[in-house]
PDB file of C-alpha atoms in Angstrom:
ATOM      1  CA  GLN J  55      16.326 -14.365   6.567  1.00 91.00           C
ATOM      2  CA  ALA J  56      16.014 -12.912  10.065  1.00 91.00           C
ATOM      3  CA  GLU J  57      15.065 -16.309  11.476  1.00 92.00           C
ATOM      4  CA  THR J  58      17.267 -18.615   9.391  1.00 94.00           C
ATOM      5  CA  LEU J  59      20.558 -16.721   9.096  1.00 95.00           C
ATOM      6  CA  PRO J  60      21.583 -16.961  12.778  1.00 95.00           C
ATOM      7  CA  LEU J  61      20.944 -20.713  12.797  1.00 95.00           C
ATOM      8  CA  ALA J  62      22.614 -21.397   9.459  1.00 96.00           C
ATOM      9  CA  LEU J  63      25.660 -19.320  10.366  1.00 96.00           C
ATOM     10  CA  GLN J  64      26.116 -21.528  13.447  1.00 95.00           C
ATOM     11  CA  GLY J  65      26.317 -24.555  11.169  1.00 94.00           C
ATOM     12  CA  ARG J  66      22.938 -25.956  12.200  1.00 95.00           C
ATOM     13  CA  ASP J  67      20.840 -27.981   9.775  1.00 95.00           C
ATOM     14  CA  VAL J  68      17.762 -25.918   8.913  1.00 95.00           C
ATOM     15  CA  ILE J  69      14.378 -26.752   7.417  1.00 93.00           C
ATOM     16  CA  ALA J  70      12.781 -23.466   6.429  1.00 92.00           C
ATOM     17  CA  LYS J  71       9.182 -22.996   5.372  1.00 90.00           C
ATOM     18  CA  ALA J  72       8.742 -19.546   3.855  1.00 85.00           C
ATOM     19  CA  LYS J  73       6.512 -17.921   1.292  1.00 79.00           C
ATOM     20  CA  THR J  74       7.651 -17.153  -2.231  1.00 73.00           C
ATOM     21  CA  GLY J  75       9.182 -13.686  -2.423  1.00 75.00           C
ATOM     22  CA  THR J  76      10.648 -13.591   1.097  1.00 79.00           C
ATOM     23  CA  GLY J  77      14.298 -13.894   0.092  1.00 86.00           C
ATOM     24  CA  LYS J  78      14.979 -17.611   0.517  1.00 90.00           C
ATOM     25  CA  THR J  79      17.912 -17.545  -1.922  1.00 94.00           C
ATOM     26  CA  ILE J  80      19.898 -15.099   0.215  1.00 94.00           C
ATOM     27  CA  GLY J  81      18.736 -17.079   3.253  1.00 95.00           C
ATOM     28  CA  PHE J  82      20.756 -20.101   2.200  1.00 96.00           C
ATOM     29  CA  LEU J  83      23.501 -18.585   0.019  1.00 97.00           C
ATOM     30  CA  LEU J  84      24.778 -15.962   2.447  1.00 97.00           C
ATOM     31  CA  PRO J  85      25.508 -18.289   5.382  1.00 97.00           C
ATOM     32  CA  THR J  86      26.938 -20.903   3.036  1.00 97.00           C
ATOM     33  CA  ILE J  87      29.411 -18.434   1.580  1.00 96.00           C
ATOM     34  CA  GLU J  88      30.253 -16.900   4.962  1.00 95.00           C
ATOM     35  CA  ARG J  89      30.979 -20.318   6.463  1.00 94.00           C
ATOM     36  CA  LEU J  90      33.202 -21.276   3.527  1.00 94.00           C
ATOM     37  CA  VAL J  91      35.167 -18.063   3.945  1.00 93.00           C
ATOM     38  CA  ALA J  92      35.396 -18.543   7.716  1.00 92.00           C
ATOM     39  CA  ALA J  93      36.750 -22.079   7.228  1.00 88.00           C
ATOM     40  CA  GLY J  94      39.687 -20.524   5.397  1.00 79.00           C
ATOM     41  CA  GLY J  95      42.550 -22.245   3.663  1.00 73.00           C
ATOM     42  CA  ALA J  96      42.161 -25.663   5.259  1.00 71.00           C
ATOM     43  CA  LEU J  97      38.873 -26.177   3.445  1.00 77.00           C
ATOM     44  CA  LEU J  98      39.247 -24.041   0.350  1.00 77.00           C
ATOM     45  CA  GLN J  99      42.640 -25.467  -0.573  1.00 79.00           C
ATOM     46  CA  ARG J 100      41.162 -28.954  -0.565  1.00 86.00           C
ATOM     47  CA  ARG J 101      40.289 -29.894  -4.144  1.00 89.00           C
ATOM     48  CA  GLY J 102      36.570 -30.474  -4.559  1.00 94.00           C
ATOM     49  CA  VAL J 103      33.080 -29.007  -4.428  1.00 96.00           C
ATOM     50  CA  HIS J 104      32.424 -27.504  -0.989  1.00 96.00           C
ATOM     51  CA  ALA J 105      28.768 -26.458  -1.343  1.00 97.00           C
ATOM     52  CA  LEU J 106      26.027 -27.930  -3.524  1.00 98.00           C
ATOM     53  CA  ALA J 107      22.593 -26.426  -4.220  1.00 98.00           C
ATOM     54  CA  VAL J 108      19.875 -28.536  -5.865  1.00 97.00           C
ATOM     55  CA  SER J 109      17.065 -26.703  -7.656  1.00 95.00           C
ATOM     56  CA  PRO J 110      14.050 -28.145  -9.527  1.00 92.00           C
ATOM     57  CA  THR J 111      14.310 -26.112 -12.745  1.00 91.00           C
ATOM     58  CA  ARG J 112      16.974 -24.712 -15.036  1.00 93.00           C
ATOM     59  CA  GLU J 113      15.648 -21.187 -14.590  1.00 92.00           C
ATOM     60  CA  LEU J 114      15.779 -21.312 -10.792  1.00 93.00           C
ATOM     61  CA  ALA J 115      19.221 -22.904 -10.865  1.00 95.00           C
ATOM     62  CA  SER J 116      20.527 -20.133 -13.116  1.00 95.00           C
ATOM     63  CA  GLN J 117      19.013 -17.482 -10.837  1.00 95.00           C
ATOM     64  CA  ILE J 118      20.702 -19.017  -7.793  1.00 96.00           C
ATOM     65  CA  ARG J 119      24.056 -19.024  -9.573  1.00 97.00           C
ATOM     66  CA  GLU J 120      23.620 -15.371 -10.620  1.00 97.00           C
ATOM     67  CA  GLU J 121      22.874 -14.427  -7.009  1.00 96.00           C
ATOM     68  CA  ALA J 122      25.871 -16.423  -5.832  1.00 97.00           C
ATOM     69  CA  GLU J 123      28.167 -14.645  -8.282  1.00 97.00           C
ATOM     70  CA  GLN J 124      27.159 -11.289  -6.815  1.00 97.00           C
ATOM     71  CA  LEU J 125      27.701 -12.490  -3.256  1.00 97.00           C
ATOM     72  CA  ILE J 126      31.187 -13.889  -3.929  1.00 96.00           C
ATOM     73  CA  THR J 127      32.346 -10.844  -5.914  1.00 96.00           C
ATOM     74  CA  PHE J 128      34.932  -9.866  -3.303  1.00 95.00           C
ATOM     75  CA  HIS J 129      35.907 -13.451  -2.466  1.00 93.00           C
ATOM     76  CA  LYS J 130      37.192 -14.331  -5.926  1.00 92.00           C
ATOM     77  CA  PRO J 131      39.305 -16.189  -6.930  1.00 90.00           C
ATOM     78  CA  ARG J 132      39.212 -18.125  -3.637  1.00 90.00           C
ATOM     79  CA  LEU J 133      35.525 -18.845  -4.211  1.00 94.00           C
ATOM     80  CA  SER J 134      33.895 -19.732  -7.511  1.00 96.00           C
ATOM     81  CA  SER J 135      30.501 -20.958  -8.685  1.00 97.00           C
ATOM     82  CA  ARG J 136      29.072 -22.939 -11.563  1.00 97.00           C
ATOM     83  CA  VAL J 137      25.618 -24.056 -12.681  1.00 98.00           C
ATOM     84  CA  VAL J 138      24.896 -27.364 -14.456  1.00 97.00           C
ATOM     85  CA  VAL J 139      21.495 -28.145 -15.966  1.00 96.00           C
ATOM     86  CA  GLY J 140      19.975 -30.575 -18.413  1.00 92.00           C
ATOM     87  CA  GLY J 141      19.733 -29.766 -22.093  1.00 88.00           C
ATOM     88  CA  THR J 142      23.444 -29.014 -22.475  1.00 91.00           C
ATOM     89  CA  LYS J 143      26.428 -31.278 -23.167  1.00 94.00           C
ATOM     90  CA  VAL J 144      27.230 -33.170 -19.984  1.00 96.00           C
ATOM     91  CA  GLU J 145      30.796 -33.854 -21.172  1.00 96.00           C
ATOM     92  CA  LYS J 146      31.490 -30.122 -21.257  1.00 96.00           C
ATOM     93  CA  ASP J 147      30.240 -29.744 -17.679  1.00 97.00           C
ATOM     94  CA  ALA J 148      32.295 -32.746 -16.569  1.00 97.00           C
ATOM     95  CA  ARG J 149      35.505 -31.417 -18.134  1.00 96.00           C
ATOM     96  CA  ALA J 150      35.043 -27.954 -16.621  1.00 96.00           C
ATOM     97  CA  ILE J 151      34.340 -29.313 -13.140  1.00 97.00           C
ATOM     98  CA  ALA J 152      37.250 -31.748 -13.297  1.00 96.00           C
ATOM     99  CA  ALA J 153      39.628 -28.997 -14.428  1.00 96.00           C
ATOM    100  CA  ARG J 154      38.539 -26.559 -11.725  1.00 95.00           C
ATOM    101  CA  PRO J 155      35.973 -27.773  -9.197  1.00 95.00           C
ATOM    102  CA  PRO J 156      33.787 -24.815  -8.162  1.00 96.00           C
ATOM    103  CA  SER J 157      33.412 -23.897  -4.502  1.00 95.00           C
ATOM    104  CA  LEU J 158      29.644 -23.740  -5.038  1.00 97.00           C
ATOM    105  CA  LEU J 159      27.858 -25.907  -7.587  1.00 98.00           C
ATOM    106  CA  VAL J 160      24.202 -25.305  -8.475  1.00 98.00           C
ATOM    107  CA  ALA J 161      22.449 -28.125 -10.303  1.00 97.00           C
ATOM    108  CA  THR J 162      19.169 -29.611 -11.427  1.00 96.00           C
ATOM    109  CA  PRO J 163      18.560 -33.196 -10.224  1.00 95.00           C
ATOM    110  CA  GLY J 164      18.906 -35.078 -13.510  1.00 94.00           C
ATOM    111  CA  ARG J 165      22.181 -33.469 -14.578  1.00 96.00           C
ATOM    112  CA  LEU J 166      23.553 -33.723 -11.049  1.00 97.00           C
ATOM    113  CA  ASN J 167      22.893 -37.476 -10.882  1.00 96.00           C
ATOM    114  CA  ASP J 168      24.519 -37.977 -14.273  1.00 97.00           C
ATOM    115  CA  LEU J 169      27.645 -36.172 -13.105  1.00 97.00           C
ATOM    116  CA  LEU J 170      27.688 -37.995  -9.766  1.00 97.00           C
ATOM    117  CA  SER J 171      27.209 -41.459 -11.266  1.00 96.00           C
ATOM    118  CA  ASN J 172      29.100 -41.262 -14.533  1.00 96.00           C
ATOM    119  CA  HIS J 173      31.602 -38.411 -14.492  1.00 97.00           C
ATOM    120  CA  GLY J 174      33.458 -38.506 -11.181  1.00 96.00           C
ATOM    121  CA  LEU J 175      31.616 -35.746  -9.344  1.00 97.00           C
ATOM    122  CA  ALA J 176      30.873 -37.992  -6.354  1.00 97.00           C
ATOM    123  CA  ALA J 177      34.584 -38.138  -5.497  1.00 96.00           C
ATOM    124  CA  LEU J 178      34.828 -34.355  -5.661  1.00 96.00           C
ATOM    125  CA  CYS J 179      31.893 -34.061  -3.222  1.00 96.00           C
ATOM    126  CA  GLU J 180      33.275 -36.385  -0.539  1.00 95.00           C
ATOM    127  CA  GLY J 181      34.250 -33.384   1.590  1.00 92.00           C
ATOM    128  CA  LEU J 182      31.046 -31.448   0.931  1.00 95.00           C
ATOM    129  CA  ALA J 183      30.457 -28.847   3.654  1.00 96.00           C
ATOM    130  CA  THR J 184      26.932 -27.707   2.748  1.00 97.00           C
ATOM    131  CA  LEU J 185      24.045 -29.304   0.854  1.00 97.00           C
ATOM    132  CA  ILE J 186      21.065 -27.140  -0.108  1.00 97.00           C
ATOM    133  CA  PHE J 187      17.654 -28.157  -1.407  1.00 95.00           C
ATOM    134  CA  ASP J 188      15.791 -25.162  -2.818  1.00 94.00           C
ATOM    135  CA  GLU J 189      12.020 -25.343  -3.422  1.00 91.00           C
ATOM    136  CA  ALA J 190      11.963 -28.850  -1.964  1.00 88.00           C
ATOM    137  CA  ASP J 191       8.202 -29.178  -2.423  1.00 87.00           C
ATOM    138  CA  GLN J 192       8.581 -28.483  -6.145  1.00 87.00           C
ATOM    139  CA  LEU J 193      11.348 -31.079  -6.383  1.00 86.00           C
ATOM    140  CA  LEU J 194       8.915 -33.724  -5.161  1.00 82.00           C
ATOM    141  CA  ASP J 195       5.863 -32.362  -7.001  1.00 78.00           C
ATOM    142  CA  MET J 196       7.803 -32.628 -10.259  1.00 79.00           C
ATOM    143  CA  GLY J 197       8.592 -36.294  -9.643  1.00 82.00           C
ATOM    144  CA  PHE J 198      12.207 -35.895  -8.551  1.00 89.00           C
ATOM    145  CA  ARG J 199      11.997 -37.989  -5.361  1.00 89.00           C
ATOM    146  CA  PRO J 200      13.966 -40.930  -6.890  1.00 91.00           C
ATOM    147  CA  ASP J 201      16.596 -38.445  -8.093  1.00 93.00           C
ATOM    148  CA  VAL J 202      16.802 -36.829  -4.654  1.00 93.00           C
ATOM    149  CA  GLU J 203      17.262 -40.247  -3.033  1.00 92.00           C
ATOM    150  CA  ARG J 204      20.028 -41.084  -5.517  1.00 95.00           C
ATOM    151  CA  ILE J 205      21.729 -37.757  -4.801  1.00 96.00           C
ATOM    152  CA  LEU J 206      21.650 -38.394  -1.053  1.00 95.00           C
ATOM    153  CA  ALA J 207      23.025 -41.900  -1.562  1.00 95.00           C
ATOM    154  CA  ALA J 208      25.910 -40.598  -3.690  1.00 96.00           C
ATOM    155  CA  LEU J 209      26.692 -37.928  -1.087  1.00 96.00           C
ATOM    156  CA  ARG J 210      26.624 -40.331   1.870  1.00 94.00           C
ATOM    157  CA  PRO J 211      30.376 -39.889   2.655  1.00 94.00           C
ATOM    158  CA  SER J 212      29.723 -36.301   3.764  1.00 94.00           C
ATOM    159  CA  ALA J 213      26.428 -36.987   5.583  1.00 93.00           C
ATOM    160  CA  ALA J 214      27.881 -37.125   9.088  1.00 92.00           C
ATOM    161  CA  SER J 215      29.680 -33.785   8.907  1.00 93.00           C
ATOM    162  CA  ARG J 216      27.974 -31.564   6.336  1.00 95.00           C
ATOM    163  CA  GLN J 217      25.339 -28.921   6.942  1.00 96.00           C
ATOM    164  CA  THR J 218      22.015 -29.408   5.138  1.00 96.00           C
ATOM    165  CA  LEU J 219      19.657 -26.523   4.392  1.00 96.00           C
ATOM    166  CA  LEU J 220      16.199 -27.294   3.031  1.00 94.00           C
ATOM    167  CA  PHE J 221      13.986 -24.411   1.926  1.00 92.00           C
ATOM    168  CA  SER J 222      10.390 -24.826   0.794  1.00 89.00           C
ATOM    169  CA  ALA J 223       7.155 -22.862   0.451  1.00 85.00           C
ATOM    170  CA  THR J 224       5.193 -25.837   1.830  1.00 85.00           C
ATOM    171  CA  LEU J 225       6.094 -28.907   3.867  1.00 83.00           C
ATOM    172  CA  PRO J 226       3.968 -31.783   2.586  1.00 82.00           C
ATOM    173  CA  GLN J 227       4.521 -35.267   3.984  1.00 82.00           C
ATOM    174  CA  GLY J 228       6.882 -36.145   1.125  1.00 81.00           C
ATOM    175  CA  VAL J 229       9.249 -33.334   2.058  1.00 85.00           C
ATOM    176  CA  VAL J 230       9.050 -34.217   5.757  1.00 82.00           C
ATOM    177  CA  SER J 231      10.023 -37.820   5.012  1.00 83.00           C
ATOM    178  CA  ILE J 232      13.020 -36.680   2.953  1.00 83.00           C
ATOM    179  CA  THR J 233      14.223 -34.458   5.794  1.00 84.00           C
ATOM    180  CA  ARG J 234      14.345 -37.429   8.172  1.00 80.00           C
ATOM    181  CA  PHE J 235      17.352 -38.935   6.413  1.00 77.00           C
ATOM    182  CA  ALA J 236      18.737 -35.826   4.702  1.00 86.00           C
ATOM    183  CA  THR J 237      19.331 -33.729   7.832  1.00 90.00           C
ATOM    184  CA  ARG J 238      20.891 -34.102  11.285  1.00 86.00           C
ATOM    185  CA  GLU J 239      18.568 -32.903  14.051  1.00 88.00           C
ATOM    186  CA  ALA J 240      17.470 -29.991  11.884  1.00 91.00           C
ATOM    187  CA  THR J 241      15.800 -26.911  13.306  1.00 92.00           C
ATOM    188  CA  LEU J 242      12.424 -26.113  11.731  1.00 91.00           C
ATOM    189  CA  VAL J 243      11.792 -22.468  10.914  1.00 92.00           C
ATOM    190  CA  ASP J 244       8.165 -21.916   9.912  1.00 90.00           C
ATOM    191  CA  THR J 245       7.347 -18.365   8.849  1.00 85.00           C
ATOM    192  CA  VAL J 246       4.099 -19.392   7.140  1.00 81.00           C
ATOM    193  CA  GLY J 247       2.135 -21.383   9.711  1.00 71.00           C
ATOM    194  CA  ASP J 248      -1.143 -22.784   8.457  1.00 65.00           C
ATOM    195  CA  ALA J 249      -1.792 -19.974   5.975  1.00 54.00           C
ATOM    196  CA  GLU J 250      -3.152 -21.220   2.676  1.00 55.00           C
ATOM    197  CA  GLU J 251      -1.490 -18.499   0.620  1.00 55.00           C
ATOM    198  CA  GLN J 252       2.123 -19.415  -0.145  1.00 53.00           C
ATOM    199  CA  THR J 253       3.169 -16.165  -1.805  1.00 56.00           C
ATOM    200  CA  ASN J 254       4.452 -13.132   0.080  1.00 59.00           C
ATOM    201  CA  ALA J 255       1.716 -10.520   0.521  1.00 62.00           C
ATOM    202  CA  GLN J 256       4.078  -7.949  -1.012  1.00 67.00           C
ATOM    203  CA  VAL J 257       4.062  -9.841  -4.336  1.00 70.00           C
ATOM    204  CA  SER J 258       1.195  -8.563  -6.457  1.00 78.00           C
ATOM    205  CA  GLN J 259      -0.946 -11.231  -8.119  1.00 79.00           C
ATOM    206  CA  GLN J 260      -3.865 -11.045 -10.512  1.00 84.00           C
ATOM    207  CA  LEU J 261      -6.062 -13.724 -12.008  1.00 86.00           C
ATOM    208  CA  THR J 262      -8.118 -13.748 -15.202  1.00 88.00           C
ATOM    209  CA  VAL J 263     -10.566 -16.569 -15.878  1.00 91.00           C
ATOM    210  CA  THR J 264     -11.457 -16.943 -19.530  1.00 90.00           C
ATOM    211  CA  SER J 265     -12.800 -19.498 -21.960  1.00 91.00           C
ATOM    212  CA  GLU J 266     -10.360 -21.403 -24.159  1.00 86.00           C
ATOM    213  CA  ALA J 267     -11.745 -19.649 -27.235  1.00 91.00           C
ATOM    214  CA  ALA J 268     -11.175 -16.191 -25.736  1.00 91.00           C
ATOM    215  CA  GLN J 269      -7.700 -16.981 -24.399  1.00 91.00           C
ATOM    216  CA  PRO J 270      -5.667 -15.770 -27.423  1.00 91.00           C
ATOM    217  CA  ALA J 271      -7.368 -12.374 -27.461  1.00 92.00           C
ATOM    218  CA  GLU J 272      -7.092 -12.001 -23.677  1.00 93.00           C
ATOM    219  CA  LEU J 273      -3.417 -12.907 -23.719  1.00 92.00           C
ATOM    220  CA  LEU J 274      -2.642 -10.645 -26.669  1.00 91.00           C
ATOM    221  CA  GLY J 275      -4.282  -7.695 -24.930  1.00 91.00           C
ATOM    222  CA  LEU J 276      -2.406  -8.381 -21.728  1.00 91.00           C
ATOM    223  CA  LEU J 277       0.964  -8.685 -23.497  1.00 90.00           C
ATOM    224  CA  ARG J 278       0.459  -5.424 -25.387  1.00 88.00           C
ATOM    225  CA  LYS J 279      -0.388  -3.699 -22.119  1.00 89.00           C
ATOM    226  CA  LEU J 280       2.642  -5.139 -20.327  1.00 88.00           C
ATOM    227  CA  LYS J 281       5.038  -4.356 -23.183  1.00 85.00           C
ATOM    228  CA  ALA J 282       4.148  -0.685 -22.778  1.00 85.00           C
ATOM    229  CA  THR J 283       5.767  -0.784 -19.330  1.00 84.00           C
ATOM    230  CA  PRO J 284       9.426   0.364 -19.386  1.00 85.00           C
ATOM    231  CA  GLY J 285      11.823  -2.460 -18.538  1.00 84.00           C
ATOM    232  CA  HIS J 286       9.073  -5.039 -18.768  1.00 85.00           C
ATOM    233  CA  LYS J 287       9.800  -8.739 -18.282  1.00 87.00           C
ATOM    234  CA  VAL J 288       7.155 -11.273 -19.276  1.00 89.00           C
ATOM    235  CA  VAL J 289       7.282 -15.078 -19.179  1.00 90.00           C
ATOM    236  CA  VAL J 290       4.331 -17.032 -20.593  1.00 91.00           C
ATOM    237  CA  PHE J 291       4.029 -20.747 -19.822  1.00 91.00           C
ATOM    238  CA  PHE J 292       1.970 -23.218 -21.870  1.00 88.00           C
ATOM    239  CA  VAL J 293       1.130 -26.836 -21.127  1.00 81.00           C
ATOM    240  CA  THR J 294       2.761 -28.341 -24.247  1.00 86.00           C
ATOM    241  CA  ALA J 295       5.682 -27.608 -26.571  1.00 87.00           C
ATOM    242  CA  ARG J 296       3.335 -27.542 -29.585  1.00 90.00           C
ATOM    243  CA  LEU J 297       1.091 -24.910 -27.999  1.00 89.00           C
ATOM    244  CA  THR J 298       4.153 -22.875 -27.086  1.00 91.00           C
ATOM    245  CA  GLN J 299       5.302 -22.987 -30.705  1.00 93.00           C
ATOM    246  CA  LEU J 300       1.853 -22.003 -31.988  1.00 93.00           C
ATOM    247  CA  TYR J 301       1.553 -18.932 -29.766  1.00 92.00           C
ATOM    248  CA  ALA J 302       5.170 -17.909 -30.344  1.00 92.00           C
ATOM    249  CA  GLU J 303       4.676 -17.926 -34.122  1.00 92.00           C
ATOM    250  CA  ALA J 304       1.369 -16.073 -33.833  1.00 92.00           C
ATOM    251  CA  PHE J 305       2.788 -13.387 -31.536  1.00 90.00           C
ATOM    252  CA  CYS J 306       5.811 -13.027 -33.794  1.00 89.00           C
ATOM    253  CA  GLU J 307       3.509 -12.333 -36.763  1.00 90.00           C
ATOM    254  CA  LEU J 308       1.731  -9.736 -34.627  1.00 89.00           C
ATOM    255  CA  GLY J 309       5.015  -7.909 -33.989  1.00 86.00           C
ATOM    256  CA  LEU J 310       5.569  -8.866 -30.335  1.00 87.00           C
ATOM    257  CA  GLY J 311       8.923 -10.511 -31.033  1.00 84.00           C
ATOM    258  CA  PRO J 312       8.818 -13.325 -28.463  1.00 88.00           C
ATOM    259  CA  LEU J 313      11.627 -15.753 -27.684  1.00 88.00           C
ATOM    260  CA  GLU J 314      10.422 -19.353 -27.832  1.00 90.00           C
ATOM    261  CA  MET J 315      11.980 -21.876 -25.433  1.00 87.00           C
TER     262      MET J 315
END
């Protein structure tokens, strides 16, 4: 934040490489909101989406929107935000955006492309002031490069004037190539260097290596230990939907009361 905020507040395009847990979300949301407010009525009275943030997953997109809602608390109703993700009815999103375009829209790539191509969002983004790519390395790792290219093509009318902020924990060649046509003489801010570890040192991490046969018992013991912590929050990821269902049903029978997604 200390290195990116001054640049972003000046309206510069920024490519930021920073470890997980260093506050990237505030790093791009705060200057975006401040610049929208500073632009005043001339921009905000223009009907359309003024800032767009692209995130690789539904969970991250929802977190960005929640953070944005806190930051615009005292700027409402002039500023508003909305999140659109896959797995919900696209027609509902389209109607809501058409009725009242949000100042800041947070989206996952697939849903965003659907809205841009088929539901009139491209026209509402012609005057886009800021485009944000969060976790850009994850966007490409998860196979979203074609989606990102389609997004940039749909947003071409604003390319010459908008600010683009790209935040990532790593900068592999794929991300670098995207930045060449997504940004305008962007400033690179690298707070990681060549360090192999991509997570902030202040974020505690632990690793358990176990056999597949011992995994259920290990996981059950860990969950029981964590659930004893007041205000605990636990997310468990599995490689397939079927395995997720199996463990959810087993843990439910054992009284852990999980929510399966």
